[in-house]
Amino acid sequence: MTNPLRSPGDRRLPRVPEPCALVVFGATGDLARKKLIPAVYDLANRGLLPAGFVLLGFARRDWGHGDFEQVARTAAQKGARTEFRESTWQRLSDSIKFLPGSFDDDAAFDTLAATLADLDATHGTMGNAAFYLSIPPAAFPVVLKQMQRTGMADNSECRAWRRVVVEKPFGHDLASSRELNDLVDDVFTAQDVFRIDHYLGKETVQNLMALRFANTLFEPIWNSHHVDSVQITMAEDVGIGTRAAFYEETGAARDVLQNHLLQLLALTAMEEPVGFDAESLRTEKRKVLGALKPPVDLAAHAVRGQYDQGWLAGERVQAYRAEEGVAADSRTETYAAVRLEIETRRWAGVPFYLRTGKRLPRRVTEIAVVFRKAPHLPFAKTDTEELGANQLVVRVQPDEGVTLRFGSKVPGTVMEVRDVAMDFQYGEAFTEASPEAYERLLLDVLLGDASLFPRNEEVEQSWRVIDPIEQFWAEEGEPELYRAGEWGPKGADTMLAREGRCWRRP
Ligand code: BG6
């Protein structure tokens, strides 16, 4: 019987995926241990995994099933968001398998293909499988070709689904991302490809859409008539940790700007989608990215920096060039800031300032919409000296919420106006804790919901913007050094100061 309180379109009831296997390539790596396995555990703990579910790890380790189970258990205990329960683990551990093998080992992939068929019989996975490429980008082609050779990616004959999850970075530039996209599309059908940008899985990022499109308050002023500029910041206090090999090849612009920050920009600037299905949402984001103009004056509007030694939280930290695995004369940027414009009627002339960096004073991600100043102030000049621009700040992390900054009269006999802040905090307004980004996105992959996954056109449009910047930097000398624990290189401040603006200090 249908529940009279729920209409058929009501999506509040949790949805549980169909039986399936989740195959993780690179199952012993950092991402798998820190994010993927804990996310699988959290889903199991919330009752969101189907009865016929198998987590199958594949990696170049001489491990038996028990070893992987132990590693996975420790990973879940350390990294899970929800409470660790022995009963949940017991149920899940029966579904954890491991296959050793290197990516060029045909026999290992033949075994994997045979194992997937067996799992259907032994665990009732119904032939469904999602393949997670948690591996260095250089290994994508060989693994994809192995999947093609063994027919693992082929769902044309059976009634099962086969999906692939590709971790960023999607390529190194536009040309290589096109090559990668061609290869992936050759092996899997487009609707079965899930490109992960974990920022889209963050609750606060999805709230941007609620904020803009569920309210009447903001949309009328969300345009160049009222908005002076937009600042998007993703700052980290950490350095590069043990990822020197990856980071030396990548740098801040490819690691964060090309994906996380441009996706945040797209959600901030897009038009209202006709629905929140994958097609409608991705279409609107793609239009914004397509209308983005790469900086013309690159010397003035693209700034890069690299952290020097300094102090953070009372501790001395070393320079990027002194990190293990980093070349002593490395020119890789650990900080990138750009000024972009969107060529649409809504945004014409409004600068979007994007910045990201490591070893900055603190970890914070936010989107600040800075409004134009009032055209006329009927106060004495001295009364409004401490009045800044009105701002709406979406605090993505870690202090999740939204702040509205506006002027208010200081109590007293004179009409003095000063900035005040009105705050919404997730922690205070809601009792439910937010799911982790990977928890949400993994569930979406298993459910086949691609709305929070960028389509390849979005990825390519993003490279179109980043490529000229990277080329300019490659030809130009060195990144500017900034002291660890400070807000990036001086050049980034100059970029805004030239236009009479300054960065927010989050
Ligand atoms: C990853 C980058 O995509 O995002 C890392 O490769 C970065 O360099 C990380 O540290 C930050 O993610 P979060 O969710 O902690 O902000």
Short mmCIF file of C-alpha atoms and ligand atoms in Angstrom, two decimals:
data_model
loop_
_atom_site.label_atom_id
_atom_site.label_comp_id
_atom_site.label_asym_id
_atom_site.label_seq_id
_atom_site.Cartn_x
_atom_site.Cartn_y
_atom_site.Cartn_z
CA MET A 1 0.00 0.00 0.00
CA THR A 2 1.34 3.47 -0.73
CA ASN A 3 1.97 5.78 2.15
CA PRO A 4 -0.71 8.50 1.97
CA LEU A 5 1.75 11.01 3.44
CA ARG A 6 4.23 10.51 0.64
CA SER A 7 3.53 11.40 -2.94
CA PRO A 8 5.34 9.33 -5.62
CA GLY A 9 7.67 12.27 -6.34
CA ASP A 10 8.70 12.57 -2.67
CA ARG A 11 12.43 11.89 -2.50
CA ARG A 12 12.86 12.21 1.25
CA LEU A 13 12.80 8.46 1.90
CA PRO A 14 16.37 7.13 1.77
CA ARG A 15 17.03 5.16 -1.38
CA VAL A 16 19.07 1.97 -1.24
CA PRO A 17 21.05 0.97 -4.34
CA GLU A 18 20.51 -2.29 -6.18
CA PRO A 19 22.80 -5.20 -5.26
CA CYS A 20 26.28 -4.58 -6.63
CA ALA A 21 30.04 -4.84 -6.26
CA LEU A 22 32.26 -1.82 -5.69
CA VAL A 23 35.70 -2.51 -7.13
CA VAL A 24 38.40 -0.15 -5.87
CA PHE A 25 41.60 0.01 -7.93
CA GLY A 26 44.37 1.34 -5.71
CA ALA A 27 42.62 -0.01 -2.63
CA THR A 28 45.69 0.36 -0.41
CA GLY A 29 46.30 4.01 -1.28
CA ASP A 30 45.70 7.15 0.76
CA LEU A 31 42.36 8.08 -0.77
CA ALA A 32 40.92 4.59 -0.29
CA ARG A 33 42.01 4.40 3.34
CA LYS A 34 41.14 7.96 4.33
CA LYS A 35 37.94 8.53 2.39
CA LEU A 36 36.49 5.61 0.42
CA ILE A 37 36.54 2.81 2.97
CA PRO A 38 35.25 5.05 5.80
CA ALA A 39 32.48 6.22 3.44
CA VAL A 40 31.51 2.61 2.66
CA TYR A 41 31.39 1.89 6.39
CA ASP A 42 29.23 4.99 7.06
CA LEU A 43 26.80 3.93 4.36
CA ALA A 44 26.62 0.43 5.85
CA ASN A 45 26.06 1.91 9.30
CA ARG A 46 23.21 4.05 7.98
CA GLY A 47 21.61 0.99 6.36
CA LEU A 48 22.15 2.41 2.87
CA LEU A 49 24.00 -0.51 1.31
CA PRO A 50 22.02 -3.26 -0.38
CA ALA A 51 21.95 -6.80 1.00
CA GLY A 52 23.96 -8.11 -1.96
CA PHE A 53 26.97 -5.80 -1.66
CA VAL A 54 30.68 -6.56 -2.07
CA LEU A 55 33.68 -4.27 -1.62
CA LEU A 56 36.45 -5.67 -3.77
CA GLY A 57 39.93 -4.19 -3.35
CA PHE A 58 42.46 -4.51 -6.16
CA ALA A 59 46.07 -3.44 -5.64
CA ARG A 60 49.67 -4.44 -6.12
CA ARG A 61 50.14 -6.08 -2.73
CA ASP A 62 50.82 -9.62 -1.83
CA TRP A 63 47.86 -9.72 0.49
CA GLY A 64 45.29 -12.31 1.34
CA HIS A 65 41.67 -11.45 2.07
CA GLY A 66 42.31 -11.18 5.85
CA ASP A 67 45.03 -8.55 5.44
CA PHE A 68 42.81 -6.24 3.46
CA GLU A 69 39.94 -6.76 5.85
CA GLN A 70 42.23 -5.67 8.69
CA VAL A 71 43.41 -2.57 6.81
CA ALA A 72 39.82 -1.69 5.95
CA ARG A 73 38.73 -2.13 9.55
CA THR A 74 41.46 0.23 10.81
CA ALA A 75 40.56 2.72 8.08
CA ALA A 76 36.90 2.64 9.08
CA GLN A 77 37.72 2.99 12.79
CA LYS A 78 39.95 5.97 12.12
CA GLY A 79 38.06 7.75 9.38
CA ALA A 80 34.35 6.98 9.69
CA ARG A 81 31.99 9.83 10.49
CA THR A 82 29.49 7.66 12.32
CA GLU A 83 30.13 5.56 15.41
CA PHE A 84 32.12 2.36 14.89
CA ARG A 85 29.89 -0.61 15.69
CA GLU A 86 31.17 -4.16 15.82
CA SER A 87 27.85 -5.50 14.51
CA THR A 88 27.98 -3.28 11.41
CA TRP A 89 31.56 -4.30 10.79
CA GLN A 90 30.80 -8.02 11.11
CA ARG A 91 28.12 -7.73 8.44
CA LEU A 92 30.36 -5.68 6.17
CA SER A 93 33.49 -7.75 6.65
CA ASP A 94 31.79 -10.78 5.06
CA SER A 95 31.49 -8.65 1.93
CA ILE A 96 35.10 -7.50 1.73
CA LYS A 97 37.35 -9.20 -0.83
CA PHE A 98 40.83 -8.55 -2.13
CA LEU A 99 42.58 -9.40 -5.38
CA PRO A 100 46.32 -8.79 -5.78
CA GLY A 101 47.60 -7.65 -9.14
CA SER A 102 49.44 -5.01 -11.08
CA PHE A 103 47.70 -3.03 -13.80
CA ASP A 104 49.61 -4.64 -16.66
CA ASP A 105 48.93 -8.15 -15.39
CA ASP A 106 46.45 -9.75 -17.81
CA ALA A 107 45.99 -12.81 -15.61
CA ALA A 108 44.99 -10.66 -12.62
CA PHE A 109 42.33 -8.90 -14.69
CA ASP A 110 41.07 -12.21 -16.05
CA THR A 111 40.71 -13.34 -12.43
CA LEU A 112 38.89 -10.12 -11.59
CA ALA A 113 36.43 -10.64 -14.43
CA ALA A 114 35.81 -14.23 -13.32
CA THR A 115 35.44 -13.10 -9.70
CA LEU A 116 32.76 -10.58 -10.66
CA ALA A 117 30.80 -13.37 -12.31
CA ASP A 118 31.23 -15.59 -9.22
CA LEU A 119 30.10 -12.81 -6.87
CA ASP A 120 26.77 -12.81 -8.58
CA ALA A 121 26.33 -16.47 -7.60
CA THR A 122 27.89 -16.26 -4.12
CA HIS A 123 26.73 -12.82 -2.96
CA GLY A 124 23.82 -12.00 -5.22
CA THR A 125 25.37 -8.87 -6.75
CA MET A 126 23.21 -9.37 -9.85
CA GLY A 127 26.17 -8.61 -12.09
CA ASN A 128 26.14 -4.90 -11.21
CA ALA A 129 29.52 -3.28 -10.59
CA ALA A 130 31.07 0.15 -10.09
CA PHE A 131 34.82 0.51 -10.72
CA TYR A 132 36.59 3.23 -8.75
CA LEU A 133 39.88 4.41 -10.27
CA SER A 134 41.65 5.54 -7.11
CA ILE A 135 44.98 5.43 -8.91
CA PRO A 136 47.53 7.86 -10.39
CA PRO A 137 46.17 9.44 -13.59
CA ALA A 138 49.04 7.90 -15.58
CA ALA A 139 47.57 4.46 -14.83
CA PHE A 140 44.04 5.29 -16.11
CA PRO A 141 44.67 4.19 -19.73
CA VAL A 142 46.11 0.79 -18.89
CA VAL A 143 43.35 -0.04 -16.40
CA LEU A 144 40.62 1.12 -18.77
CA LYS A 145 42.09 -0.99 -21.56
CA GLN A 146 42.20 -4.02 -19.27
CA MET A 147 38.54 -3.52 -18.47
CA GLN A 148 37.77 -3.27 -22.16
CA ARG A 149 39.82 -6.37 -23.01
CA THR A 150 38.12 -8.52 -20.39
CA GLY A 151 34.65 -7.24 -21.24
CA MET A 152 34.17 -6.01 -17.66
CA ALA A 153 32.87 -2.64 -18.79
CA ASP A 154 30.35 -4.13 -21.17
CA ASN A 155 26.77 -4.12 -20.00
CA SER A 156 25.21 -4.45 -23.40
CA GLU A 157 24.38 -8.15 -23.14
CA CYS A 158 23.41 -8.60 -19.51
CA ARG A 159 20.70 -6.67 -17.69
CA ALA A 160 23.26 -5.41 -15.18
CA TRP A 161 24.98 -2.01 -14.92
CA ARG A 162 28.68 -1.28 -15.07
CA ARG A 163 29.92 2.18 -14.01
CA VAL A 164 33.30 3.81 -13.68
CA VAL A 165 34.37 6.50 -11.22
CA VAL A 166 37.29 8.65 -12.30
CA GLU A 167 39.17 10.74 -9.75
CA LYS A 168 40.50 14.16 -10.65
CA PRO A 169 42.71 15.52 -12.13
CA PHE A 170 41.01 14.64 -15.42
CA GLY A 171 44.06 15.08 -17.60
CA HIS A 172 46.89 17.60 -17.38
CA ASP A 173 45.58 20.09 -19.93
CA LEU A 174 42.85 20.34 -22.54
CA ALA A 175 44.55 18.00 -25.01
CA SER A 176 45.23 15.23 -22.49
CA SER A 177 41.76 15.56 -20.94
CA ARG A 178 40.24 15.10 -24.40
CA GLU A 179 42.35 12.00 -24.90
CA LEU A 180 41.26 10.66 -21.53
CA ASN A 181 37.62 11.47 -22.22
CA ASP A 182 37.82 9.71 -25.59
CA LEU A 183 39.32 6.67 -23.98
CA VAL A 184 36.77 6.52 -21.16
CA ASP A 185 33.93 7.04 -23.62
CA ASP A 186 35.30 4.27 -25.78
CA VAL A 187 35.15 1.81 -22.88
CA PHE A 188 32.02 2.97 -21.03
CA THR A 189 28.82 4.63 -22.21
CA ALA A 190 28.71 8.34 -21.26
CA GLN A 191 25.95 7.90 -18.69
CA ASP A 192 28.04 5.31 -16.83
CA VAL A 193 31.03 7.62 -16.32
CA PHE A 194 31.18 9.43 -12.97
CA ARG A 195 33.91 12.09 -12.70
CA ILE A 196 34.37 12.87 -9.03
CA ASP A 197 34.87 16.41 -7.82
CA HIS A 198 34.35 15.87 -4.12
CA TYR A 199 33.53 19.55 -3.51
CA LEU A 200 30.15 18.94 -5.13
CA GLY A 201 29.41 16.33 -2.48
CA LYS A 202 29.75 18.87 0.31
CA GLU A 203 26.47 19.80 1.94
CA THR A 204 27.32 23.51 2.01
CA VAL A 205 28.02 23.50 -1.72
CA GLN A 206 24.63 21.96 -2.46
CA ASN A 207 23.11 24.55 -0.16
CA LEU A 208 24.21 27.21 -2.65
CA MET A 209 21.42 25.96 -4.89
CA ALA A 210 18.87 26.06 -2.08
CA LEU A 211 20.02 29.52 -1.05
CA ARG A 212 19.71 30.89 -4.56
CA PHE A 213 16.71 29.07 -5.94
CA ALA A 214 14.48 28.33 -2.95
CA ASN A 215 14.44 31.93 -1.72
CA THR A 216 13.13 35.14 -3.20
CA LEU A 217 15.59 37.35 -1.38
CA PHE A 218 18.83 36.85 -3.22
CA GLU A 219 18.06 36.19 -6.88
CA PRO A 220 16.92 39.75 -7.77
CA ILE A 221 20.26 41.17 -6.64
CA TRP A 222 22.42 38.31 -7.98
CA ASN A 223 23.77 40.20 -10.99
CA SER A 224 26.10 42.94 -12.15
CA HIS A 225 23.66 45.69 -11.21
CA HIS A 226 24.15 44.88 -7.55
CA VAL A 227 27.22 42.67 -7.25
CA ASP A 228 30.60 44.38 -7.23
CA SER A 229 32.74 41.24 -7.26
CA VAL A 230 32.87 37.64 -6.06
CA GLN A 231 35.73 36.10 -4.11
CA ILE A 232 36.11 32.33 -3.88
CA THR A 233 38.76 31.11 -1.47
CA MET A 234 39.99 27.61 -0.72
CA ALA A 235 42.80 27.92 1.81
CA GLU A 236 44.65 25.12 3.54
CA ASP A 237 47.09 25.27 6.42
CA VAL A 238 48.63 21.90 5.54
CA GLY A 239 51.58 21.50 3.19
CA ILE A 240 51.84 18.76 0.60
CA GLY A 241 52.41 15.95 3.12
CA THR A 242 53.59 12.79 1.40
CA ARG A 243 52.23 13.73 -2.04
CA ALA A 244 55.37 15.38 -3.44
CA ALA A 245 55.51 13.21 -6.57
CA PHE A 246 51.91 14.03 -7.45
CA TYR A 247 52.12 17.69 -6.48
CA GLU A 248 55.35 18.46 -8.31
CA GLU A 249 53.59 17.42 -11.52
CA THR A 250 50.33 19.15 -10.68
CA GLY A 251 50.59 22.40 -8.70
CA ALA A 252 47.79 24.41 -7.13
CA ALA A 253 46.07 25.53 -10.35
CA ARG A 254 45.64 22.01 -11.73
CA ASP A 255 44.98 20.46 -8.32
CA VAL A 256 42.26 22.81 -7.09
CA LEU A 257 41.56 25.79 -9.36
CA GLN A 258 40.75 23.78 -12.48
CA ASN A 259 38.15 21.69 -10.68
CA HIS A 260 36.94 22.60 -7.17
CA LEU A 261 37.08 26.39 -7.58
CA LEU A 262 35.66 26.51 -11.09
CA GLN A 263 32.82 24.24 -10.02
CA LEU A 264 32.07 26.58 -7.10
CA LEU A 265 32.13 29.48 -9.53
CA ALA A 266 29.74 27.65 -11.87
CA LEU A 267 27.23 26.99 -9.09
CA THR A 268 27.47 30.59 -7.88
CA ALA A 269 26.97 32.10 -11.32
CA MET A 270 24.69 29.68 -13.19
CA GLU A 271 21.11 30.39 -14.21
CA GLU A 272 18.29 28.51 -12.52
CA PRO A 273 18.21 24.95 -13.86
CA VAL A 274 14.82 23.70 -15.05
CA GLY A 275 15.21 20.78 -12.64
CA PHE A 276 17.80 19.25 -10.35
CA ASP A 277 18.34 16.20 -12.54
CA ALA A 278 21.82 15.58 -13.92
CA GLU A 279 21.06 16.88 -17.40
CA SER A 280 19.54 20.21 -16.34
CA LEU A 281 22.13 20.99 -13.69
CA ARG A 282 25.13 20.10 -15.81
CA THR A 283 23.74 22.09 -18.75
CA GLU A 284 23.57 25.30 -16.69
CA LYS A 285 27.06 24.80 -15.22
CA ARG A 286 28.49 24.13 -18.64
CA LYS A 287 26.99 27.36 -19.98
CA VAL A 288 28.76 29.38 -17.29
CA LEU A 289 32.07 27.63 -17.83
CA GLY A 290 31.68 28.15 -21.56
CA ALA A 291 31.14 31.87 -21.00
CA LEU A 292 34.24 32.23 -18.83
CA LYS A 293 36.91 34.40 -20.35
CA PRO A 294 40.52 33.42 -19.57
CA PRO A 295 42.45 36.47 -18.33
CA VAL A 296 43.72 38.62 -21.22
CA ASP A 297 46.40 40.39 -19.20
CA LEU A 298 47.94 37.28 -17.64
CA ALA A 299 50.74 39.16 -15.92
CA ALA A 300 48.18 41.23 -14.01
CA HIS A 301 45.40 38.69 -13.51
CA ALA A 302 47.07 35.36 -12.75
CA VAL A 303 49.34 35.16 -9.71
CA ARG A 304 51.22 32.16 -8.43
CA GLY A 305 53.25 31.65 -5.31
CA GLN A 306 55.22 29.01 -3.47
CA TYR A 307 55.50 28.68 0.29
CA ASP A 308 58.73 29.48 1.97
CA GLN A 309 59.58 28.47 5.52
CA GLY A 310 57.58 30.14 8.24
CA TRP A 311 55.46 29.64 11.34
CA LEU A 312 52.05 28.00 11.57
CA ALA A 313 50.14 27.45 14.81
CA GLY A 314 53.32 28.09 16.79
CA GLU A 315 55.37 25.57 14.86
CA ARG A 316 58.19 26.15 12.45
CA VAL A 317 57.41 24.66 9.02
CA GLN A 318 59.82 24.16 6.18
CA ALA A 319 59.79 25.65 2.71
CA TYR A 320 58.10 23.76 -0.16
CA ARG A 321 61.49 23.26 -1.80
CA ALA A 322 62.77 21.57 1.37
CA GLU A 323 59.91 19.02 1.47
CA GLU A 324 60.93 15.44 0.84
CA GLY A 325 60.67 14.56 -2.85
CA VAL A 326 60.54 18.18 -4.04
CA ALA A 327 63.28 19.51 -6.32
CA ALA A 328 65.48 22.15 -4.65
CA ASP A 329 64.77 24.50 -7.57
CA SER A 330 61.11 23.51 -8.04
CA ARG A 331 58.91 26.09 -9.78
CA THR A 332 55.67 24.34 -8.87
CA GLU A 333 53.10 26.75 -7.45
CA THR A 334 51.50 26.02 -4.08
CA TYR A 335 49.30 29.11 -4.40
CA ALA A 336 47.27 30.35 -7.34
CA ALA A 337 44.97 33.34 -7.70
CA VAL A 338 43.16 34.48 -10.83
CA ARG A 339 40.72 37.13 -11.90
CA LEU A 340 38.07 35.87 -14.31
CA GLU A 341 35.08 37.37 -16.02
CA ILE A 342 31.92 35.75 -17.29
CA GLU A 343 30.66 37.02 -20.61
CA THR A 344 26.93 37.02 -20.01
CA ARG A 345 24.41 39.77 -19.48
CA ARG A 346 24.02 38.81 -15.82
CA TRP A 347 27.72 39.00 -14.99
CA ALA A 348 29.27 41.40 -17.51
CA GLY A 349 32.07 43.36 -15.85
CA VAL A 350 31.92 41.58 -12.49
CA PRO A 351 35.33 40.16 -11.54
CA PHE A 352 35.41 36.70 -10.01
CA TYR A 353 38.57 36.40 -7.91
CA LEU A 354 39.59 32.82 -7.18
CA ARG A 355 42.45 31.80 -4.91
CA THR A 356 43.80 28.63 -3.37
CA GLY A 357 46.94 27.87 -1.45
CA LYS A 358 48.73 25.57 0.93
CA ARG A 359 50.38 26.65 4.18
CA LEU A 360 48.05 29.61 4.54
CA PRO A 361 47.06 30.68 8.07
CA ARG A 362 44.06 28.38 8.32
CA ARG A 363 41.84 25.89 6.54
CA VAL A 364 38.85 27.71 5.14
CA THR A 365 36.72 27.55 2.01
CA GLU A 366 34.19 30.28 1.32
CA ILE A 367 32.33 32.10 -1.42
CA ALA A 368 31.92 35.81 -0.76
CA VAL A 369 29.52 37.83 -2.88
CA VAL A 370 30.49 41.46 -2.39
CA PHE A 371 27.75 43.97 -3.21
CA ARG A 372 28.13 47.43 -4.66
CA LYS A 373 28.25 50.35 -2.30
CA ALA A 374 25.12 52.51 -1.99
CA PRO A 375 25.17 55.15 -4.73
CA HIS A 376 24.44 57.86 -2.20
CA LEU A 377 24.89 57.94 1.59
CA PRO A 378 22.79 60.59 3.39
CA PHE A 379 25.21 60.63 6.34
CA ALA A 380 28.22 62.70 7.28
CA LYS A 381 31.38 61.13 5.83
CA THR A 382 32.79 60.47 9.30
CA ASP A 383 29.64 58.53 10.26
CA THR A 384 30.25 55.82 7.69
CA GLU A 385 34.03 55.47 7.88
CA GLU A 386 33.68 51.95 9.26
CA LEU A 387 31.02 50.85 6.83
CA GLY A 388 32.27 48.33 4.29
CA ALA A 389 30.50 46.74 1.33
CA ASN A 390 27.54 44.47 2.05
CA GLN A 391 28.59 40.84 1.70
CA LEU A 392 26.96 37.47 1.59
CA VAL A 393 29.45 34.80 2.56
CA VAL A 394 28.76 31.10 2.07
CA ARG A 395 31.06 29.36 4.52
CA VAL A 396 31.74 26.02 2.84
CA GLN A 397 34.06 24.73 5.57
CA PRO A 398 35.02 24.25 8.32
CA ASP A 399 32.55 26.53 10.15
CA GLU A 400 29.64 25.63 7.83
CA GLY A 401 27.01 28.29 7.38
CA VAL A 402 26.16 31.62 5.80
CA THR A 403 27.03 35.15 6.96
CA LEU A 404 25.38 38.36 5.85
CA ARG A 405 27.39 41.52 6.52
CA PHE A 406 25.70 44.90 6.49
CA GLY A 407 25.91 48.30 8.18
CA SER A 408 24.13 49.04 11.41
CA LYS A 409 23.83 52.05 13.68
CA VAL A 410 26.20 52.04 16.61
CA PRO A 411 24.12 52.68 19.76
CA GLY A 412 24.50 56.23 20.97
CA THR A 413 23.45 59.75 20.21
CA VAL A 414 25.28 60.08 16.91
CA MET A 415 24.44 58.35 13.62
CA GLU A 416 27.54 56.24 13.33
CA VAL A 417 27.23 53.20 11.04
CA ARG A 418 29.44 50.15 11.31
CA ASP A 419 29.51 46.64 9.78
CA VAL A 420 27.77 43.86 11.66
CA ALA A 421 27.22 40.19 10.78
CA MET A 422 24.17 37.96 10.83
CA ASP A 423 25.02 34.30 10.99
CA PHE A 424 23.42 31.01 10.07
CA GLN A 425 25.31 28.01 11.41
CA TYR A 426 24.52 24.46 10.37
CA GLY A 427 25.48 23.13 13.79
CA GLU A 428 22.88 25.34 15.49
CA ALA A 429 20.05 25.19 12.98
CA PHE A 430 19.98 21.44 12.35
CA THR A 431 20.41 18.39 14.51
CA GLU A 432 21.34 16.06 11.64
CA ALA A 433 25.06 15.86 10.95
CA SER A 434 26.05 16.32 7.31
CA PRO A 435 27.22 13.25 5.42
CA GLU A 436 30.82 13.33 4.23
CA ALA A 437 31.26 14.34 0.59
CA TYR A 438 32.53 10.90 -0.43
CA GLU A 439 29.71 9.19 1.43
CA ARG A 440 27.14 11.15 -0.54
CA LEU A 441 28.93 10.76 -3.87
CA LEU A 442 29.60 7.03 -3.53
CA LEU A 443 25.94 6.47 -2.77
CA ASP A 444 25.01 8.51 -5.86
CA VAL A 445 27.30 6.37 -8.02
CA LEU A 446 25.65 3.18 -6.77
CA LEU A 447 22.22 4.73 -7.32
CA GLY A 448 23.21 5.93 -10.80
CA ASP A 449 22.48 9.58 -10.00
CA ALA A 450 25.01 11.72 -11.89
CA SER A 451 23.74 15.19 -10.99
CA LEU A 452 26.70 16.01 -8.73
CA PHE A 453 29.33 14.77 -11.19
CA PRO A 454 30.81 17.10 -13.81
CA ARG A 455 30.30 16.11 -17.41
CA ASN A 456 33.30 15.94 -19.73
CA GLU A 457 32.34 19.21 -21.49
CA GLU A 458 32.61 20.99 -18.12
CA VAL A 459 36.05 19.50 -17.58
CA GLU A 460 37.16 20.58 -21.04
CA GLN A 461 35.79 24.11 -20.63
CA SER A 462 37.70 24.37 -17.36
CA TRP A 463 40.96 23.37 -19.04
CA ARG A 464 40.32 25.94 -21.74
CA VAL A 465 40.53 28.58 -19.01
CA ILE A 466 43.51 27.09 -17.17
CA ASP A 467 45.73 26.19 -20.16
CA PRO A 468 46.75 29.76 -21.13
CA ILE A 469 47.55 30.51 -17.50
CA GLU A 470 49.74 27.40 -17.20
CA GLN A 471 51.48 28.21 -20.48
CA PHE A 472 52.17 31.75 -19.34
CA TRP A 473 53.62 30.52 -16.06
CA ALA A 474 55.73 27.89 -17.79
CA GLU A 475 57.37 30.60 -19.90
CA GLU A 476 57.64 33.13 -17.10
CA GLY A 477 60.33 32.88 -14.35
CA GLU A 478 59.68 31.75 -10.81
CA PRO A 479 56.64 31.73 -8.55
CA GLU A 480 56.72 34.46 -5.92
CA LEU A 481 57.64 33.12 -2.48
CA TYR A 482 55.32 33.69 0.45
CA ARG A 483 56.04 32.92 4.05
CA ALA A 484 54.20 29.86 5.40
CA GLY A 485 51.46 31.08 7.73
CA GLU A 486 50.76 34.23 5.69
CA TRP A 487 47.95 34.88 3.21
CA GLY A 488 49.88 34.16 0.02
CA PRO A 489 52.22 36.26 -2.17
CA LYS A 490 52.11 40.06 -2.28
CA GLY A 491 51.26 39.87 -5.99
CA ALA A 492 47.81 38.52 -5.11
CA ASP A 493 47.10 41.59 -2.97
CA THR A 494 48.40 43.85 -5.71
CA MET A 495 46.07 42.20 -8.23
CA LEU A 496 43.05 43.39 -6.24
CA ALA A 497 44.57 46.65 -4.99
CA ARG A 498 45.01 47.82 -8.58
CA GLU A 499 41.22 47.72 -8.86
CA GLY A 500 40.60 49.34 -5.49
CA ARG A 501 39.67 46.08 -3.78
CA CYS A 502 41.22 43.76 -1.21
CA TRP A 503 40.89 40.12 -0.25
CA ARG A 504 38.65 39.21 2.62
CA ARG A 505 40.44 37.89 5.66
CA PRO A 506 38.25 34.87 6.40
C1 BG6 B 1 41.98 17.56 -3.12
C2 BG6 B 1 43.35 18.11 -3.44
O1 BG6 B 1 41.20 17.47 -4.27
O2 BG6 B 1 41.34 18.40 -2.17
C3 BG6 B 1 44.18 18.30 -2.19
O3 BG6 B 1 44.01 17.22 -4.32
C4 BG6 B 1 43.42 19.08 -1.14
O4 BG6 B 1 45.42 18.93 -2.48
C5 BG6 B 1 42.03 18.49 -0.94
O5 BG6 B 1 44.15 19.03 0.07
C6 BG6 B 1 41.20 19.34 0.01
O6 BG6 B 1 39.96 18.74 0.25
P1 BG6 B 1 39.07 19.19 1.48
O7 BG6 B 1 37.79 18.45 1.30
O8 BG6 B 1 39.81 18.79 2.73
O9 BG6 B 1 38.92 20.67 1.40
#
